[in-house]
XYZ file of C-alpha atoms in Angstrom:
776
model
C 83.673 -4.127 -1.545
C 81.454 -6.372 -0.262
C 81.963 -7.094 3.206
C 79.832 -9.109 5.993
C 77.815 -6.419 8.234
C 75.722 -7.532 11.461
C 72.168 -7.058 10.519
C 69.726 -8.155 13.426
C 66.449 -7.346 15.150
C 67.524 -4.263 17.076
C 64.540 -3.857 19.239
C 65.395 -7.567 20.402
C 68.519 -6.240 22.469
C 68.344 -2.258 22.276
C 68.141 -0.669 25.746
C 65.024 1.228 24.121
C 63.238 -1.741 23.816
C 63.409 -3.397 27.320
C 61.575 -6.890 28.053
C 59.406 -5.097 30.485
C 57.394 -2.839 27.965
C 56.561 -5.915 26.097
C 52.782 -6.609 25.779
C 51.173 -9.436 27.392
C 49.835 -10.452 23.455
C 54.049 -10.471 22.664
C 54.511 -12.452 25.911
C 52.153 -15.280 24.994
C 52.838 -15.205 21.473
C 56.624 -15.624 22.268
C 55.467 -18.438 24.716
C 53.387 -20.142 22.168
C 56.516 -20.043 19.648
C 58.756 -21.668 22.211
C 56.834 -24.541 22.575
C 58.002 -25.737 19.153
C 61.610 -24.485 19.070
C 62.501 -25.126 23.014
C 60.613 -27.971 24.332
C 60.279 -30.386 21.486
C 62.887 -32.481 23.206
C 61.694 -32.264 26.506
C 58.293 -33.212 25.468
C 59.124 -36.445 23.842
C 60.793 -38.149 26.611
C 57.895 -40.075 27.805
C 58.575 -41.959 25.116
C 61.680 -43.673 26.389
C 61.805 -43.029 30.402
C 60.062 -45.588 31.604
C 61.208 -48.242 28.870
C 64.814 -47.214 29.827
C 64.640 -47.204 33.385
C 63.040 -50.855 33.165
C 65.087 -52.220 30.312
C 67.253 -54.619 32.824
C 68.515 -52.721 36.247
C 64.886 -53.385 37.934
C 61.914 -55.394 37.435
C 58.163 -54.402 37.714
C 56.629 -56.302 40.452
C 52.991 -56.591 41.728
C 53.971 -54.732 44.798
C 54.177 -51.705 42.654
C 57.031 -50.374 44.559
C 59.384 -50.042 41.423
C 56.913 -48.266 39.328
C 55.678 -45.816 42.284
C 59.512 -45.144 43.049
C 60.045 -44.275 39.650
C 57.324 -41.828 39.226
C 58.457 -40.209 42.363
C 61.820 -39.794 41.072
C 60.557 -38.449 37.942
C 58.251 -35.805 39.589
C 60.966 -34.671 41.927
C 63.630 -34.755 39.461
C 61.521 -32.403 36.934
C 60.456 -30.096 39.925
C 63.964 -29.608 41.132
C 65.878 -29.411 37.809
C 64.090 -27.938 34.888
C 61.421 -25.764 37.497
C 63.704 -25.001 40.089
C 67.067 -24.714 38.838
C 66.474 -23.117 35.387
C 63.120 -21.450 35.534
C 63.562 -19.786 38.861
C 67.452 -19.151 39.125
C 69.469 -20.039 35.995
C 67.523 -18.246 33.417
C 68.358 -14.995 35.511
C 72.016 -15.568 34.612
C 71.452 -14.274 31.149
C 74.219 -12.582 29.007
C 71.757 -9.300 27.804
C 69.316 -11.753 26.906
C 71.492 -14.746 25.587
C 71.774 -17.792 27.348
C 73.753 -21.188 27.170
C 77.183 -22.124 28.576
C 79.208 -19.803 26.314
C 76.709 -16.648 27.702
C 77.878 -17.910 31.654
C 81.666 -18.036 30.569
C 81.647 -14.714 28.869
C 79.963 -13.342 32.124
C 82.848 -14.743 33.947
C 85.339 -13.466 31.585
C 84.067 -9.996 31.554
C 83.650 -9.835 35.270
C 86.841 -11.371 36.452
C 89.039 -10.467 33.436
C 89.822 -14.252 32.512
C 89.240 -14.370 28.993
C 91.698 -16.077 26.451
C 91.199 -13.857 23.400
C 94.612 -12.337 22.886
C 93.380 -9.161 21.472
C 91.333 -7.650 24.003
C 91.514 -3.875 24.889
C 90.443 -1.610 27.552
C 88.072 0.383 25.273
C 85.746 -2.956 24.991
C 85.020 -2.587 28.530
C 83.060 0.653 27.762
C 80.600 -1.315 25.604
C 77.280 -1.015 26.297
C 76.583 -5.059 26.825
C 79.827 -5.389 28.626
C 78.504 -4.575 31.695
C 74.672 -5.539 32.201
C 72.847 -3.384 34.049
C 72.026 -4.186 38.104
C 75.031 -6.249 38.125
C 78.432 -5.506 39.327
C 81.701 -7.286 39.960
C 82.631 -8.531 43.231
C 84.598 -5.976 45.044
C 84.775 -7.035 48.913
C 85.074 -10.076 50.845
C 85.446 -13.589 49.567
C 84.374 -12.384 45.914
C 87.044 -10.222 45.453
C 89.470 -12.810 46.658
C 88.038 -15.311 44.188
C 88.261 -12.598 41.357
C 91.828 -12.050 42.261
C 92.984 -15.901 42.501
C 91.236 -16.447 38.979
C 92.797 -13.265 37.256
C 96.241 -14.310 38.660
C 96.370 -17.903 38.058
C 96.675 -19.107 34.362
C 95.957 -22.736 35.162
C 92.742 -21.881 36.764
C 91.799 -20.101 33.837
C 92.554 -23.106 31.582
C 90.570 -25.086 33.809
C 87.443 -22.871 33.636
C 88.092 -22.713 29.548
C 88.096 -26.512 29.613
C 85.051 -26.679 31.583
C 83.095 -24.734 29.186
C 84.377 -26.454 26.232
C 83.391 -29.798 27.844
C 79.946 -28.705 28.172
C 79.915 -27.208 24.679
C 81.546 -30.531 23.251
C 78.638 -32.681 25.193
C 75.975 -30.330 23.545
C 77.364 -31.197 20.312
C 77.226 -34.935 21.218
C 73.764 -34.716 22.116
C 73.043 -33.080 19.191
C 73.965 -36.621 17.710
C 72.273 -38.871 20.305
C 68.860 -36.955 20.512
C 67.685 -37.224 17.053
C 68.578 -40.618 17.344
C 66.652 -41.819 20.482
C 63.815 -39.414 19.893
C 63.246 -40.878 16.100
C 63.963 -44.611 17.372
C 61.577 -44.526 20.714
C 58.849 -42.922 18.241
C 58.989 -45.937 15.694
C 59.031 -48.311 18.323
C 55.611 -48.367 18.539
C 55.359 -50.368 15.555
C 55.951 -53.576 18.062
C 52.432 -53.429 19.200
C 50.919 -52.418 15.559
C 52.815 -54.497 13.585
C 53.590 -58.632 13.725
C 56.245 -59.414 16.180
C 58.270 -61.140 13.272
C 58.331 -57.963 10.894
C 59.002 -55.089 13.277
C 62.618 -55.508 13.808
C 63.046 -55.446 10.413
C 60.972 -52.329 9.849
C 62.527 -49.921 12.835
C 65.780 -49.388 11.973
C 65.314 -48.683 8.323
C 62.198 -46.714 8.988
C 64.359 -44.574 11.716
C 66.959 -44.238 9.327
C 64.918 -42.719 6.666
C 63.408 -40.373 8.857
C 66.535 -39.187 10.080
C 68.149 -38.702 6.669
C 64.869 -36.879 5.969
C 65.281 -34.743 9.087
C 68.588 -33.516 8.411
C 68.015 -33.066 4.581
C 65.293 -30.255 5.772
C 67.972 -28.512 7.464
C 68.936 -26.302 4.525
C 65.499 -24.764 4.008
C 65.847 -23.369 7.221
C 63.983 -23.353 10.582
C 61.661 -20.049 9.531
C 60.127 -22.376 6.500
C 59.177 -25.250 8.597
C 58.776 -23.409 11.856
C 54.967 -22.670 11.685
C 54.594 -26.790 12.073
C 56.513 -26.809 15.198
C 54.357 -25.318 17.931
C 51.066 -26.984 16.730
C 52.721 -30.326 16.745
C 54.115 -30.002 19.975
C 50.914 -28.736 21.695
C 49.049 -31.344 20.106
C 51.372 -33.999 21.217
C 51.204 -32.540 24.792
C 47.312 -32.593 24.619
C 47.236 -36.087 23.224
C 49.740 -37.471 26.130
C 47.971 -35.347 28.783
C 44.899 -36.356 27.741
C 45.840 -39.949 27.887
C 47.579 -39.568 31.032
C 44.167 -38.037 32.558
C 42.368 -41.222 31.069
C 44.655 -44.078 32.462
C 44.633 -42.193 36.137
C 40.978 -42.130 36.308
C 40.426 -45.564 34.528
C 43.109 -47.433 36.122
C 44.426 -46.033 39.362
C 42.884 -42.809 40.955
C 45.215 -43.232 43.828
C 48.521 -43.042 41.801
C 49.004 -39.553 43.089
C 50.165 -40.941 46.301
C 53.584 -41.991 44.784
C 54.556 -38.406 44.616
C 55.715 -38.441 47.841
C 59.520 -38.629 48.339
C 59.178 -41.624 50.807
C 58.520 -43.620 47.808
C 62.116 -42.861 46.718
C 63.542 -44.168 49.737
C 61.488 -47.324 49.553
C 62.804 -47.745 45.857
C 66.293 -47.626 46.531
C 65.973 -49.514 49.709
C 64.342 -52.341 47.988
C 66.200 -52.315 44.476
C 69.720 -50.783 46.000
C 72.526 -51.715 42.898
C 69.961 -52.119 40.770
C 68.067 -48.990 41.547
C 70.866 -46.999 41.438
C 71.844 -47.858 37.965
C 68.332 -47.659 36.827
C 68.782 -43.865 37.413
C 70.858 -43.555 34.322
C 67.344 -44.259 32.614
C 65.099 -41.542 34.935
C 67.147 -38.915 34.256
C 65.960 -38.914 30.473
C 62.711 -37.232 31.696
C 64.881 -33.864 31.731
C 66.490 -33.979 28.440
C 65.967 -30.813 26.760
C 65.870 -28.772 29.883
C 69.284 -27.034 28.883
C 67.404 -25.824 25.954
C 65.341 -23.538 27.952
C 68.567 -21.343 28.681
C 70.354 -21.931 25.631
C 67.843 -20.431 23.277
C 66.909 -17.668 26.009
C 68.063 -15.252 22.772
C 65.355 -15.937 20.838
C 62.425 -15.514 23.279
C 62.257 -13.728 26.819
C 62.728 -15.362 30.310
C 58.718 -14.532 30.783
C 57.514 -16.252 27.741
C 59.724 -19.305 28.462
C 58.755 -19.530 32.214
C 55.063 -19.223 31.347
C 55.291 -22.084 28.339
C 56.819 -24.336 30.941
C 55.124 -23.577 34.178
C 51.532 -23.842 32.732
C 51.845 -26.179 29.575
C 54.974 -28.613 29.361
C 55.209 -29.061 33.153
C 51.722 -30.047 34.029
C 51.304 -31.948 30.955
C 54.609 -34.245 31.435
C 53.405 -34.874 35.052
C 49.911 -36.204 33.889
C 51.647 -38.262 31.244
C 54.120 -39.753 33.746
C 51.311 -40.244 36.401
C 49.124 -41.749 33.728
C 51.586 -44.519 32.331
C 52.306 -45.190 36.221
C 48.710 -45.894 36.799
C 48.305 -48.231 33.763
C 51.436 -50.305 34.642
C 50.508 -50.652 38.134
C 47.384 -52.625 37.010
C 49.253 -54.424 34.704
C 52.338 -56.537 35.903
C 52.684 -58.683 32.997
C 52.997 -56.987 29.572
C 51.522 -59.136 26.465
C 53.541 -59.881 23.547
C 56.701 -59.579 25.642
C 57.043 -56.224 24.745
C 59.095 -54.052 27.470
C 57.616 -51.405 29.773
C 57.112 -48.173 27.604
C 54.908 -45.471 26.362
C 52.698 -47.165 23.666
C 51.437 -50.054 26.260
C 49.332 -47.361 28.213
C 47.807 -45.809 24.940
C 44.387 -47.054 24.276
C 44.644 -49.929 21.402
C 42.298 -47.677 18.974
C 44.520 -44.381 19.467
C 47.887 -46.066 18.736
C 48.336 -45.557 15.172
C 47.276 -41.755 15.330
C 49.342 -41.463 18.673
C 52.396 -43.108 16.599
C 52.030 -40.715 13.883
C 51.972 -37.524 16.049
C 54.966 -39.041 18.144
C 56.849 -39.455 15.023
C 56.242 -35.908 14.033
C 57.020 -34.725 17.668
C 60.360 -36.609 17.672
C 61.268 -34.724 14.544
C 60.604 -31.407 15.760
C 62.263 -32.282 19.052
C 65.347 -33.657 17.091
C 65.121 -29.873 15.348
C 65.631 -27.948 18.197
C 68.809 -29.699 19.310
C 70.557 -29.923 15.952
C 69.809 -25.852 15.414
C 71.225 -25.423 18.816
C 74.179 -27.265 17.710
C 74.539 -25.118 14.940
C 74.642 -21.952 16.968
C 77.033 -23.563 19.511
C 79.419 -24.211 16.671
C 78.792 -20.644 15.403
C 79.603 -19.192 18.812
C 83.095 -21.480 18.871
C 84.098 -20.066 15.726
C 83.604 -16.546 16.461
C 85.593 -16.804 19.722
C 88.359 -18.778 17.805
C 87.821 -22.047 19.648
C 86.463 -24.012 16.416
C 87.904 -24.182 12.792
C 86.112 -21.595 10.352
C 83.083 -23.430 8.625
C 80.287 -21.945 6.008
C 77.679 -20.463 7.885
C 74.288 -19.907 6.032
C 71.900 -17.544 7.353
C 68.326 -18.837 6.464
C 66.451 -16.215 7.850
C 66.901 -12.345 7.008
C 64.473 -11.401 10.086
C 65.673 -13.800 12.933
C 69.378 -13.745 13.387
C 69.848 -16.845 15.142
C 68.569 -19.167 12.429
C 71.508 -20.444 10.606
C 72.570 -23.457 8.559
C 76.059 -25.061 8.725
C 76.542 -27.549 6.012
C 79.540 -29.453 6.861
C 78.134 -29.715 10.514
C 74.852 -30.944 9.412
C 76.129 -33.935 7.341
C 78.442 -34.685 10.133
C 75.804 -34.989 12.726
C 73.595 -36.998 10.009
C 76.443 -39.481 9.430
C 77.256 -39.870 13.303
C 73.416 -40.053 13.866
C 73.239 -43.170 11.345
C 76.343 -44.750 12.551
C 74.673 -44.712 16.382
C 71.097 -45.940 14.974
C 72.333 -48.721 13.087
C 75.132 -49.797 15.290
C 73.217 -49.840 18.428
C 69.839 -50.936 16.977
C 67.818 -50.419 20.370
C 67.029 -47.751 22.478
C 68.545 -48.933 25.793
C 72.069 -48.124 24.691
C 71.193 -44.748 22.898
C 69.553 -43.913 26.106
C 72.419 -44.240 28.377
C 74.624 -42.497 25.907
C 72.191 -39.511 25.807
C 71.768 -39.917 29.716
C 75.556 -39.098 30.141
C 75.391 -35.981 27.650
C 72.664 -34.488 29.291
C 73.751 -34.492 32.690
C 77.193 -33.461 31.844
C 75.874 -30.234 30.491
C 73.819 -29.596 33.457
C 76.908 -30.184 35.887
C 78.899 -27.846 33.965
C 76.025 -25.300 33.969
C 75.889 -25.874 38.079
C 79.596 -25.069 38.414
C 79.688 -21.986 36.077
C 76.720 -20.729 37.764
C 78.049 -20.795 41.004
C 80.917 -18.626 40.196
C 78.377 -16.327 38.479
C 76.431 -16.059 41.732
C 79.590 -14.669 43.411
C 81.460 -12.706 40.780
C 78.654 -11.565 38.945
C 75.815 -10.925 41.490
C 78.057 -10.405 44.292
C 76.057 -12.552 46.294
C 77.757 -14.698 49.287
C 79.866 -17.494 48.904
C 77.516 -19.454 51.172
C 74.719 -18.986 48.667
C 76.818 -20.268 45.666
C 78.063 -23.212 47.736
C 74.645 -24.186 48.666
C 73.753 -23.963 45.195
C 76.554 -26.194 44.233
C 76.033 -28.674 46.834
C 72.110 -29.221 46.463
C 72.012 -29.271 42.592
C 75.627 -30.727 42.220
C 74.645 -33.698 44.608
C 71.515 -34.468 42.588
C 73.133 -34.252 39.164
C 76.342 -36.140 40.403
C 74.171 -39.141 41.626
C 72.485 -39.266 38.117
C 75.976 -38.674 36.579
C 77.461 -41.701 38.652
C 74.677 -44.031 37.497
C 75.169 -43.203 33.578
C 79.049 -43.394 33.999
C 78.897 -47.051 35.319
C 77.085 -47.668 31.916
C 80.247 -46.446 29.955
C 80.711 -49.868 28.150
C 76.800 -50.163 27.466
C 76.764 -46.850 25.391
C 77.729 -44.074 27.641
C 81.311 -44.203 26.153
C 79.658 -42.932 22.841
C 79.429 -39.114 24.136
C 82.650 -39.331 25.820
C 84.273 -40.311 22.331
C 82.624 -37.997 20.445
C 83.398 -34.894 23.047
C 86.928 -35.816 23.136
C 87.470 -35.638 19.389
C 85.718 -32.393 19.177
C 87.501 -31.066 22.354
C 90.847 -32.051 20.627
C 89.864 -30.253 17.724
C 89.029 -27.038 19.817
C 92.360 -27.134 21.506
C 94.502 -27.629 18.775
C 92.825 -24.657 16.597
C 92.798 -22.469 19.787
C 96.407 -23.425 20.494
C 97.593 -22.662 16.876
C 95.515 -19.663 16.539
C 97.153 -18.284 19.836
C 100.491 -18.959 18.543
C 100.126 -17.412 15.491
C 98.940 -14.382 17.330
C 101.854 -14.290 19.470
C 103.919 -14.600 16.575
C 102.355 -11.564 14.863
C 102.861 -9.573 18.476
C 106.718 -10.605 18.399
C 107.220 -9.835 14.820
C 105.194 -6.683 14.454
C 107.210 -3.797 13.053
C 107.954 -0.690 15.369
C 106.354 2.644 14.641
C 109.714 4.268 14.544
C 110.550 1.962 11.394
C 107.607 3.553 9.926
C 108.718 7.478 10.977
C 112.245 6.422 9.643
C 110.969 6.235 6.150
C 109.532 9.620 6.130
C 106.336 11.279 4.915
C 106.585 9.164 1.508
C 107.342 5.754 3.395
C 110.390 5.506 1.033
C 108.171 4.233 -1.632
C 105.947 5.334 -4.439
C 102.685 6.407 -3.171
C 99.851 5.326 -5.651
C 96.317 6.651 -5.969
C 93.810 4.949 -3.998
C 93.231 3.091 -0.388
C 95.052 0.018 0.632
C 93.202 -1.765 3.002
C 95.485 -4.338 5.189
C 93.898 -6.950 6.936
C 95.580 -7.682 10.375
C 94.648 -9.551 13.645
C 96.703 -6.799 15.247
C 95.036 -4.169 17.364
C 98.533 -2.221 17.783
C 101.636 -1.970 15.800
C 102.285 -2.746 12.163
C 101.931 -6.358 11.039
C 105.101 -7.935 9.449
C 103.176 -8.511 6.190
C 103.533 -4.870 5.394
C 106.972 -4.528 6.025
C 107.627 -8.212 3.931
C 105.416 -6.406 1.123
C 107.185 -2.967 0.981
C 110.391 -4.928 0.885
C 109.588 -6.657 -2.505
C 107.385 -4.197 -4.000
C 108.303 -0.291 -3.178
C 105.035 0.980 -3.869
C 101.782 1.435 -1.934
C 98.612 3.512 -1.822
C 98.336 7.312 -0.694
C 96.022 6.024 2.057
C 96.654 3.045 4.087
C 94.360 1.431 6.763
C 95.266 -1.516 8.968
C 91.950 -3.125 9.316
C 91.271 -5.594 12.217
C 88.028 -7.457 12.558
C 87.691 -8.832 15.880
C 85.231 -10.352 18.314
C 84.516 -9.423 21.632
C 83.013 -11.443 24.795
C 79.485 -9.861 24.236
C 76.246 -11.379 22.512
C 75.943 -8.163 20.327
C 77.900 -4.348 19.760
C 75.433 -1.636 18.887
C 75.877 0.092 15.590
C 76.957 3.295 17.227
C 80.088 1.384 19.099
C 80.886 -0.660 15.968
C 84.386 1.213 14.922
C 87.337 1.948 16.879
C 89.404 4.324 14.732
C 93.093 5.659 15.033
C 95.903 7.219 13.549
C 99.215 5.706 12.891
C 102.058 8.408 12.773
C 101.724 12.139 11.803
C 99.027 13.171 10.023
C 100.991 13.647 6.646
C 101.433 9.941 6.438
C 97.819 9.092 6.044
C 98.168 5.953 7.902
C 95.003 4.748 9.946
C 94.093 1.934 12.236
C 90.246 0.757 12.031
C 89.101 -1.835 14.225
C 85.679 -3.522 13.914
C 84.027 -5.290 16.752
C 81.513 -7.737 16.818
C 79.777 -10.032 19.431
C 79.832 -13.598 19.335
C 75.919 -13.758 18.086
C 76.244 -11.021 15.948
C 74.933 -12.284 12.424
C 77.274 -11.236 9.333
C 75.241 -10.827 6.086
C 76.774 -9.698 2.608
C 76.049 -6.075 2.518
C 78.042 -3.498 0.088
C 77.353 -0.890 2.634
C 80.095 -1.850 4.967
C 82.377 0.028 2.523
C 80.771 3.145 3.272
C 80.805 2.604 6.393
C 84.500 2.118 6.797
C 85.321 5.134 5.002
C 83.013 7.251 6.617
C 84.167 6.132 9.970
C 87.796 7.216 8.904
C 86.198 10.389 7.417
C 84.283 11.211 10.735
C 87.546 10.493 12.664
C 89.430 12.982 10.782
C 86.313 15.751 11.526
C 86.295 14.954 14.676
C 89.777 14.876 15.426
C 90.237 18.745 14.770
C 92.979 20.890 14.257
C 94.058 20.390 18.050
C 95.713 16.950 17.279
C 99.392 17.023 17.184
C 100.971 18.069 13.979
C 104.632 16.787 15.142
C 106.165 14.450 12.351
C 107.841 12.484 15.389
C 104.822 11.945 17.171
C 104.346 8.373 18.426
C 101.272 8.835 20.690
C 98.862 8.542 18.099
C 98.958 4.744 17.914
C 96.971 4.830 21.374
C 94.565 7.074 20.688
C 91.373 5.706 19.140
C 87.829 7.207 18.907
C 84.945 5.213 18.777
C 82.809 5.851 15.379
C 79.650 4.228 14.789
C 78.229 3.061 11.278
C 76.930 5.391 8.765
C 73.352 5.503 9.964
C 74.341 6.067 13.374
C 76.045 9.269 12.187
C 73.026 11.518 13.069
C 75.130 14.839 12.691
C 78.325 13.693 11.306
C 79.804 12.842 7.773
C 77.610 10.728 5.218
C 78.718 9.666 1.709
C 76.900 11.135 -1.055
C 76.649 9.240 -4.764
C 75.220 10.309 -7.806
C 72.000 8.559 -7.350
C 71.219 10.201 -4.103
C 69.483 13.496 -3.486
C 71.317 16.045 -2.184
C 70.683 17.924 1.365
C 70.447 21.602 1.767
C 71.628 21.273 5.383
C 74.801 19.835 4.529
C 78.252 21.188 2.822
C 79.792 19.223 0.415
C 83.356 18.594 -0.151
C 83.509 17.506 -3.651
C 86.783 16.155 -5.823
C 87.798 18.102 -8.941
C 88.739 14.614 -10.855
C 86.350 11.944 -11.318
C 88.543 9.044 -12.503
C 85.978 6.171 -11.564
C 82.641 7.071 -9.824
C 81.649 10.562 -8.102
C 81.943 10.513 -4.473
C 81.347 13.261 -2.130
C 81.373 13.559 1.828
C 78.493 15.279 2.979
C 79.768 17.445 6.208
C 77.881 19.547 8.682
C 77.786 23.072 8.435
C 78.689 23.768 12.028
C 81.485 23.618 13.302
C 83.571 24.586 10.356
C 86.146 22.550 9.395
C 89.783 24.115 9.050
C 91.732 24.033 5.950
C 94.115 20.963 6.802
C 91.142 18.655 7.757
C 89.611 19.923 4.671
C 92.469 18.631 2.558
C 92.624 15.624 4.617
C 89.051 14.783 3.674
C 89.540 15.332 0.263
C 92.454 13.196 -0.219
C 90.475 10.302 1.236
C 87.516 10.752 -1.020
C 89.941 11.133 -3.673
C 91.705 7.776 -2.844
C 88.207 6.400 -2.539
C 87.181 7.319 -5.958
C 90.373 5.555 -7.025
C 89.426 2.366 -5.699
C 90.458 -0.056 -2.677
C 93.040 -2.576 -2.667
C 92.895 -5.371 -0.356
C 96.206 -7.151 1.380
C 95.499 -10.438 3.098
C 98.147 -12.222 4.955
C 98.271 -15.732 4.015
C 100.459 -17.687 6.503
C 102.049 -20.988 6.760
C 102.392 -22.322 10.553
C 105.254 -24.564 11.534
C 106.813 -25.356 14.692
C 109.845 -23.790 15.342
C 113.452 -25.692 15.513
C 113.628 -27.388 19.045
C 110.073 -27.495 19.531
C 108.565 -30.671 21.694
C 107.462 -33.929 19.876
C 103.928 -33.039 21.083
C 104.113 -29.310 19.556
C 105.517 -30.579 16.343
C 102.612 -33.047 15.857
C 100.041 -30.531 17.181
C 101.243 -27.560 14.814
C 102.675 -29.303 11.750
C 100.116 -32.052 11.509
C 96.979 -31.123 13.535
C 96.804 -27.347 13.185
C 98.025 -27.516 9.413
C 95.179 -30.094 8.294
C 92.667 -28.172 10.245
C 94.097 -24.567 8.465
C 93.977 -26.100 5.219
C 90.301 -27.786 5.365
C 88.864 -24.884 6.924
C 87.066 -21.956 5.333
C 88.546 -19.017 4.785
C 87.685 -15.865 6.619
C 84.277 -14.338 5.743
C 85.729 -10.892 5.042
C 88.347 -12.683 2.982
C 85.716 -14.381 0.818
C 83.679 -10.941 0.328
C 86.532 -9.279 -0.915
C 86.557 -8.863 -4.898
C 89.359 -11.278 -6.304
C 90.411 -8.438 -8.614
C 91.498 -6.364 -5.851
C 93.081 -8.665 -3.662
C 96.623 -9.666 -2.988
C 97.621 -12.006 -0.969
C 101.105 -11.892 0.780
C 102.562 -15.343 1.808
C 104.702 -15.686 4.801
C 106.199 -18.742 6.704
C 105.523 -18.459 10.998
C 107.865 -20.550 12.878
C 106.045 -20.413 16.142
């Protein structure tokens, strides 16, 4: 049996390796790496901020009020949103080291019990990562009333889920727009180094070639080209900050006065509606800020804070001040070139700066593409997106994945946007709306986290959402007003992905509800007697089901048509819980169905939404050993009554094989024996020799030993895998919308999605699919 087993860097999340024990060398190394992975997008924003701002809404006059006002807006936006909001507040709302929209949503789901996952259990709340240390749910005052209100009203829960999914869809849309605007803005420097009549024929094809090359590189994995990321971004930041310092001292040393917020007032007073509409270009200075929180799982809070506060933030401020200083002395730009980054670059440095800018744009685009892959993986794990092929490109870093279907879809959409618009103005309008929408969603979810998870006052949460929400709402309105000028693109993309997510989630929920309503009662199983009314053949029958209780309908369907089954039955469930990772010692929940002589067990394997699943033949050993460990730990005190129905609710937490420090282990012929362990050996070896090594003390009673030996003999005989292959149809009398969603939408997605990971790993010679029609 080859299933997929979580493999991750245990030290990155285990309580035995807290962040506070990291040395300064480790922190600085992580800060260095984060420059290439996290800040590539944010660092390239000087390429297009001024150009987008002065595109058509406002004009650069000799009074310099416009350029000073824009500089003041850029400075305070960079200070309040990335520095104050994200670095000092939002980064603290991590979900056991993980960040992003789903991290905030999972925190709320655990503290308010508003999760829509259908197979949740009270035992999941005992997981180590379910409750973060130092954080307790609100238990008094307005916080308690807010939590109770959310738990009682399904409408509020759906609104919260929709809000989280909108933020997620906008991140996916940003994965289309960011590469387009970054690369297009980088190659726009050709306008100054190539003749006027030829640059327009070069820019778009060159941008498309670079984009195709960028997406082609994805299948190699971030770790193979990641060593170039940090040096490129550092070189780029040094380049723009040095040019900024030169322009400040050479053209206008007094430009620092424009940092006063008074210039924002003067700017809006003079430009009025045009100045308000130009805010859609100014907000591009914070594009990529969300990556600080989304990529938190790969680094640490301290490393991200150090990189931004001491490297990225001052470099960006100097770059924007330098551009403003140059433009304040150049009111008429030669060659009819629009105000942009390259006009402020000394002429002798334009070619090398152009090359560095293109490399930096590629690095920045890489970061958002990788982030899109991670978002899709989380959605798939929690049942909000059709199953796709996930390729793990690194055996050491769990977050580095590649999804072929999403990669080529993003490439086609990105090329369509680049060729369709052919200018940075419309692309920037689209990117701005996507960026600010994600930030608004984060602000809304964060205000709930402050009350429900941090147990702070409602006044503090209202102050947070009022202050930052007001700023972001201002930028959001300026972006939305340009809906017909490009801002419709992220709305359209998000709407398409949102429809896909809702259709898949709705169909999945209806399918699970059908399973629950049609599951076979335990009394039916007991009525069959110890032999289950059929011939019991040698071996282990592994029946996969999504149910966490009861007997699936596919079992009765199978037994009805084929009255023969295996001597050991295991109802196996793979489910995801709303935590980033599940510790190996908490992996399995194992229980017994019916009396002992029936030899029917239930095994639930739990995974976090960030757990990495890799092919590993050891999973079979973990599964069998977890059942054996359950049998041993259950002991002779368990009920021996043939009509005992309480065993169904009794489940024990069993870890993977390496966590059984004093428990049962499996021994094969190619392994060394242990003198400290006592073996239970089979007399017959039909296929391969397998032995359980069990501790000397406490002694195992005769009945438990017999059950272990029967399990071992069944394992030697082999395992068979029974999978349900369902066809979901809307039942008679359903509404037109439901019939369209289920019969066409969900059916189309189901037929074109990948089969479950565990199903693709089962040996085909030992797999049997049981087909059923689900009328939901």
